Amino acid sequence: MATEIPDLLISEVGPRDGLQSIKAIMPTADKFKWIDALVAAGLREIEVGSFVPASHLPQMADTALVVRHALQHRGVTIMALVPNRRGAAAALEAGVHKLTIPVSASAAHSLANVRKTREQMVEELYAIVQLRDAIAPGVKIEAGMSTAFGCTLQGAVPEDEVIWLAQQCIAAGADETGLSDTTGMANPAQVRRLFNKLRAAIGVKCGAAHLHNTRGLGLANCLAAYEVGVRTFDSSQGGIGGCPYAPGASGNVVTEDLVFMFEAMGLNTGVDLEKLFAARLLLQAGLPGEPIYGMTPEAGLPKGWLQRSPSHGS
Ligand code: ZN
């Protein structure tokens, strides 16, 4: 199929970040169909769930099954989020290729969210790295620096603390560290500045941009990150998840809109928009009545749109 190397990587987080923020539970069989359609659209990295107690997030209770199903798609990186060593053990057992560990940059958010200080969370990360090294050394570990651009509890998060924490995560053995705008507070100037500082501090271990559209700046922030060299972007089909605070606003950056922006700029994402729209129908079918977002699917593709992605039409 694809003979060209894509210019960037879109990492689809809808099956995790999206579904875990919605009260309704998508049936396992519908998750399978949706993920299959995402793969068919050309997505090469998918975060399919999180390994957390089912009592806490019943939407994620079937994550091991979803991982096993998704692993049938060769060449696709299957990721899961794990908050601790116990979750990591379950994820490694299920056979994931990559683990995401959320580490709060905000001291207040860390205590409220995982009841651990940031230093304790780095220790947990170190324990996960040890476990990975012992039983599945090929698995990659990404630390996702949540609330890196601001926090609803404490307000501003000092940039020096974000960079300090990212360095601690790399020192603890994370393969990469990305920055997440968990609360939708980032702006493009801040995104440029913080990713530049991160790259200066940890070089090629600088990971994904996980940006939200809570205040309408999701795409602008992604473009700002692209301009300073970021090449991996987390996004969510239909913009589901990401804890939207404003009614009518999506949380996560919408995958459809993000692919449209980059492809319209002449960049190859490897994702076929028409097939992505087909996957969107399966998302909606699995979550009847839930709002999903996206300007591009609403407006449709422009007349004469011919995507340059090599998978188009094949
Ligand atoms: Zn998110």
mmCIF file of C-alpha atoms and ligand atoms in Angstrom, residues 17 210 212 242 252, ligand 1:
data_model
loop_
_atom_site.group_PDB
_atom_site.id
_atom_site.type_symbol
_atom_site.label_atom_id
_atom_site.label_comp_id
_atom_site.label_asym_id
_atom_site.label_seq_id
_atom_site.Cartn_x
_atom_site.Cartn_y
_atom_site.Cartn_z
ATOM 1 C CA ASP A 17 -8.904 9.211 26.136
ATOM 2 C CA HIS A 210 -1.256 15.968 23.137
ATOM 3 C CA HIS A 212 -6.967 19.837 23.375
ATOM 4 C CA GLY A 242 -10.404 15.276 26.918
ATOM 5 C CA ASN A 252 -9.236 16.399 22.295
HETATM 6 ZN ZN ZN B 1 -6.603 14.319 25.971
#
